[in-house]
């Protein structure tokens, strides 16, 4: 399944991933500095949410494309695609 994202969707996902990247770098620095455990976990949770939101946005775009794709006429193809998207979605849950 090839995923094509509109420029605005792509920009949003990339921004979320960059935010998560910065948060993870911050977590590493906090650990190296021996910062408070609660602060580290709070920052790690924020990074995890940013990654989850990026993943959900990508999956939602894939699902939208599958529903709109007229080439997926065979019910077997639809079922395979549905199973793949479900597996991806649940991997983020």
JSON list of C-alpha atoms in Angstrom, two decimals:
[
{"chain": "A", "resi": 1, "resn": "UNK", "atom": "CA", "xyz": [0.00, 0.00, 0.00]},
{"chain": "A", "resi": 2, "resn": "UNK", "atom": "CA", "xyz": [1.52, 3.27, -1.10]},
{"chain": "A", "resi": 3, "resn": "UNK", "atom": "CA", "xyz": [0.64, 6.25, 1.05]},
{"chain": "A", "resi": 4, "resn": "UNK", "atom": "CA", "xyz": [0.26, 9.63, -0.61]},
{"chain": "A", "resi": 5, "resn": "UNK", "atom": "CA", "xyz": [-0.24, 12.54, 1.74]},
{"chain": "A", "resi": 6, "resn": "UNK", "atom": "CA", "xyz": [-1.24, 16.08, 0.90]},
{"chain": "A", "resi": 7, "resn": "UNK", "atom": "CA", "xyz": [1.39, 18.73, 1.61]},
{"chain": "A", "resi": 8, "resn": "UNK", "atom": "CA", "xyz": [-0.47, 20.07, 4.66]},
{"chain": "A", "resi": 9, "resn": "UNK", "atom": "CA", "xyz": [-1.00, 16.59, 6.14]},
{"chain": "A", "resi": 10, "resn": "UNK", "atom": "CA", "xyz": [2.65, 15.77, 5.53]},
{"chain": "A", "resi": 11, "resn": "UNK", "atom": "CA", "xyz": [3.80, 19.00, 7.15]},
{"chain": "A", "resi": 12, "resn": "UNK", "atom": "CA", "xyz": [1.65, 18.30, 10.23]},
{"chain": "A", "resi": 13, "resn": "UNK", "atom": "CA", "xyz": [3.00, 14.77, 10.61]},
{"chain": "A", "resi": 14, "resn": "UNK", "atom": "CA", "xyz": [6.61, 15.87, 10.12]},
{"chain": "A", "resi": 15, "resn": "UNK", "atom": "CA", "xyz": [6.14, 18.65, 12.69]},
{"chain": "A", "resi": 16, "resn": "UNK", "atom": "CA", "xyz": [4.80, 16.15, 15.22]},
{"chain": "A", "resi": 17, "resn": "UNK", "atom": "CA", "xyz": [7.72, 13.83, 14.57]},
{"chain": "A", "resi": 18, "resn": "UNK", "atom": "CA", "xyz": [10.22, 16.68, 14.96]},
{"chain": "A", "resi": 19, "resn": "UNK", "atom": "CA", "xyz": [8.54, 17.69, 18.22]},
{"chain": "A", "resi": 20, "resn": "UNK", "atom": "CA", "xyz": [8.82, 14.09, 19.46]},
{"chain": "A", "resi": 21, "resn": "UNK", "atom": "CA", "xyz": [12.47, 14.00, 18.36]},
{"chain": "A", "resi": 22, "resn": "UNK", "atom": "CA", "xyz": [13.17, 17.12, 20.44]},
{"chain": "A", "resi": 23, "resn": "UNK", "atom": "CA", "xyz": [11.29, 15.70, 23.40]},
{"chain": "A", "resi": 24, "resn": "UNK", "atom": "CA", "xyz": [13.24, 12.44, 23.24]},
{"chain": "A", "resi": 25, "resn": "UNK", "atom": "CA", "xyz": [16.52, 14.38, 23.09]},
{"chain": "A", "resi": 26, "resn": "UNK", "atom": "CA", "xyz": [15.30, 16.27, 26.14]},
{"chain": "A", "resi": 27, "resn": "UNK", "atom": "CA", "xyz": [14.52, 13.02, 27.95]},
{"chain": "A", "resi": 28, "resn": "UNK", "atom": "CA", "xyz": [18.01, 11.70, 27.24]},
{"chain": "A", "resi": 29, "resn": "UNK", "atom": "CA", "xyz": [19.56, 14.90, 28.55]},
{"chain": "A", "resi": 30, "resn": "UNK", "atom": "CA", "xyz": [17.35, 14.83, 31.65]},
{"chain": "A", "resi": 31, "resn": "UNK", "atom": "CA", "xyz": [18.40, 11.24, 32.40]},
{"chain": "A", "resi": 32, "resn": "UNK", "atom": "CA", "xyz": [22.07, 12.08, 31.90]},
{"chain": "A", "resi": 33, "resn": "UNK", "atom": "CA", "xyz": [21.70, 15.04, 34.27]},
{"chain": "A", "resi": 34, "resn": "UNK", "atom": "CA", "xyz": [19.98, 12.90, 36.88]},
{"chain": "A", "resi": 35, "resn": "UNK", "atom": "CA", "xyz": [16.75, 14.92, 36.80]},
{"chain": "A", "resi": 36, "resn": "UNK", "atom": "CA", "xyz": [13.68, 14.07, 38.83]},
{"chain": "A", "resi": 37, "resn": "UNK", "atom": "CA", "xyz": [11.95, 10.85, 37.76]},
{"chain": "A", "resi": 38, "resn": "UNK", "atom": "CA", "xyz": [8.53, 12.52, 37.54]},
{"chain": "A", "resi": 39, "resn": "UNK", "atom": "CA", "xyz": [9.86, 15.18, 35.17]},
{"chain": "A", "resi": 40, "resn": "UNK", "atom": "CA", "xyz": [11.50, 12.53, 32.98]},
{"chain": "A", "resi": 41, "resn": "UNK", "atom": "CA", "xyz": [8.35, 10.44, 32.79]},
{"chain": "A", "resi": 42, "resn": "UNK", "atom": "CA", "xyz": [6.21, 13.50, 32.02]},
{"chain": "A", "resi": 43, "resn": "UNK", "atom": "CA", "xyz": [8.48, 14.44, 29.11]},
{"chain": "A", "resi": 44, "resn": "UNK", "atom": "CA", "xyz": [8.62, 10.83, 27.90]},
{"chain": "A", "resi": 45, "resn": "UNK", "atom": "CA", "xyz": [4.81, 10.68, 27.97]},
{"chain": "A", "resi": 46, "resn": "UNK", "atom": "CA", "xyz": [4.63, 13.83, 25.84]},
{"chain": "A", "resi": 47, "resn": "UNK", "atom": "CA", "xyz": [7.00, 12.29, 23.29]},
{"chain": "A", "resi": 48, "resn": "UNK", "atom": "CA", "xyz": [4.95, 9.11, 23.21]},
{"chain": "A", "resi": 49, "resn": "UNK", "atom": "CA", "xyz": [1.73, 11.07, 22.56]},
{"chain": "A", "resi": 50, "resn": "UNK", "atom": "CA", "xyz": [3.41, 13.00, 19.74]},
{"chain": "A", "resi": 51, "resn": "UNK", "atom": "CA", "xyz": [4.52, 9.74, 18.10]},
{"chain": "A", "resi": 52, "resn": "UNK", "atom": "CA", "xyz": [1.06, 8.21, 18.54]},
{"chain": "A", "resi": 53, "resn": "UNK", "atom": "CA", "xyz": [-0.64, 11.22, 16.97]},
{"chain": "A", "resi": 54, "resn": "UNK", "atom": "CA", "xyz": [1.72, 11.12, 14.00]},
{"chain": "A", "resi": 55, "resn": "UNK", "atom": "CA", "xyz": [1.05, 7.41, 13.55]},
{"chain": "A", "resi": 56, "resn": "UNK", "atom": "CA", "xyz": [-2.72, 7.86, 13.81]},
{"chain": "A", "resi": 57, "resn": "UNK", "atom": "CA", "xyz": [-2.59, 10.67, 11.22]},
{"chain": "A", "resi": 58, "resn": "UNK", "atom": "CA", "xyz": [-0.71, 8.42, 8.81]},
{"chain": "A", "resi": 59, "resn": "UNK", "atom": "CA", "xyz": [-3.12, 5.52, 9.35]},
{"chain": "A", "resi": 60, "resn": "UNK", "atom": "CA", "xyz": [-6.15, 7.79, 8.99]},
{"chain": "A", "resi": 61, "resn": "UNK", "atom": "CA", "xyz": [-4.80, 9.07, 5.69]},
{"chain": "A", "resi": 62, "resn": "UNK", "atom": "CA", "xyz": [-4.25, 5.49, 4.52]},
{"chain": "A", "resi": 63, "resn": "UNK", "atom": "CA", "xyz": [-7.76, 4.53, 5.52]},
{"chain": "A", "resi": 64, "resn": "UNK", "atom": "CA", "xyz": [-9.23, 7.55, 3.75]},
{"chain": "A", "resi": 65, "resn": "UNK", "atom": "CA", "xyz": [-7.32, 6.69, 0.59]},
{"chain": "A", "resi": 66, "resn": "UNK", "atom": "CA", "xyz": [-8.46, 3.07, 0.72]},
{"chain": "A", "resi": 67, "resn": "UNK", "atom": "CA", "xyz": [-12.10, 4.09, 1.05]},
{"chain": "A", "resi": 68, "resn": "UNK", "atom": "CA", "xyz": [-11.81, 6.54, -1.82]},
{"chain": "A", "resi": 69, "resn": "UNK", "atom": "CA", "xyz": [-9.80, 4.23, -4.08]},
{"chain": "A", "resi": 70, "resn": "UNK", "atom": "CA", "xyz": [-12.00, 2.92, -6.88]},
{"chain": "A", "resi": 71, "resn": "UNK", "atom": "CA", "xyz": [-9.35, 0.36, -7.88]},
{"chain": "A", "resi": 72, "resn": "UNK", "atom": "CA", "xyz": [-10.09, -1.79, -4.84]},
{"chain": "A", "resi": 73, "resn": "UNK", "atom": "CA", "xyz": [-13.19, -3.41, -6.33]},
{"chain": "A", "resi": 74, "resn": "UNK", "atom": "CA", "xyz": [-12.60, -6.99, -5.21]},
{"chain": "A", "resi": 75, "resn": "UNK", "atom": "CA", "xyz": [-13.91, -7.72, -1.73]},
{"chain": "A", "resi": 76, "resn": "UNK", "atom": "CA", "xyz": [-10.84, -9.88, -1.03]},
{"chain": "A", "resi": 77, "resn": "UNK", "atom": "CA", "xyz": [-8.57, -6.90, -1.67]},
{"chain": "A", "resi": 78, "resn": "UNK", "atom": "CA", "xyz": [-10.71, -4.74, 0.61]},
{"chain": "A", "resi": 79, "resn": "UNK", "atom": "CA", "xyz": [-10.60, -7.36, 3.35]},
{"chain": "A", "resi": 80, "resn": "UNK", "atom": "CA", "xyz": [-6.83, -7.69, 3.11]},
{"chain": "A", "resi": 81, "resn": "UNK", "atom": "CA", "xyz": [-6.45, -3.92, 3.22]},
{"chain": "A", "resi": 82, "resn": "UNK", "atom": "CA", "xyz": [-8.84, -3.64, 6.16]},
{"chain": "A", "resi": 83, "resn": "UNK", "atom": "CA", "xyz": [-6.87, -6.28, 8.07]},
{"chain": "A", "resi": 84, "resn": "UNK", "atom": "CA", "xyz": [-3.59, -4.52, 7.36]},
{"chain": "A", "resi": 85, "resn": "UNK", "atom": "CA", "xyz": [-4.93, -1.14, 8.48]},
{"chain": "A", "resi": 86, "resn": "UNK", "atom": "CA", "xyz": [-6.47, -2.71, 11.59]},
{"chain": "A", "resi": 87, "resn": "UNK", "atom": "CA", "xyz": [-3.14, -4.31, 12.47]},
{"chain": "A", "resi": 88, "resn": "UNK", "atom": "CA", "xyz": [-1.35, -0.96, 12.02]},
{"chain": "A", "resi": 89, "resn": "UNK", "atom": "CA", "xyz": [-3.94, 0.87, 14.08]},
{"chain": "A", "resi": 90, "resn": "UNK", "atom": "CA", "xyz": [-3.74, -1.66, 16.91]},
{"chain": "A", "resi": 91, "resn": "UNK", "atom": "CA", "xyz": [0.04, -1.51, 16.90]},
{"chain": "A", "resi": 92, "resn": "UNK", "atom": "CA", "xyz": [-0.31, 2.08, 18.13]},
{"chain": "A", "resi": 93, "resn": "UNK", "atom": "CA", "xyz": [-2.92, 1.29, 20.77]}
]
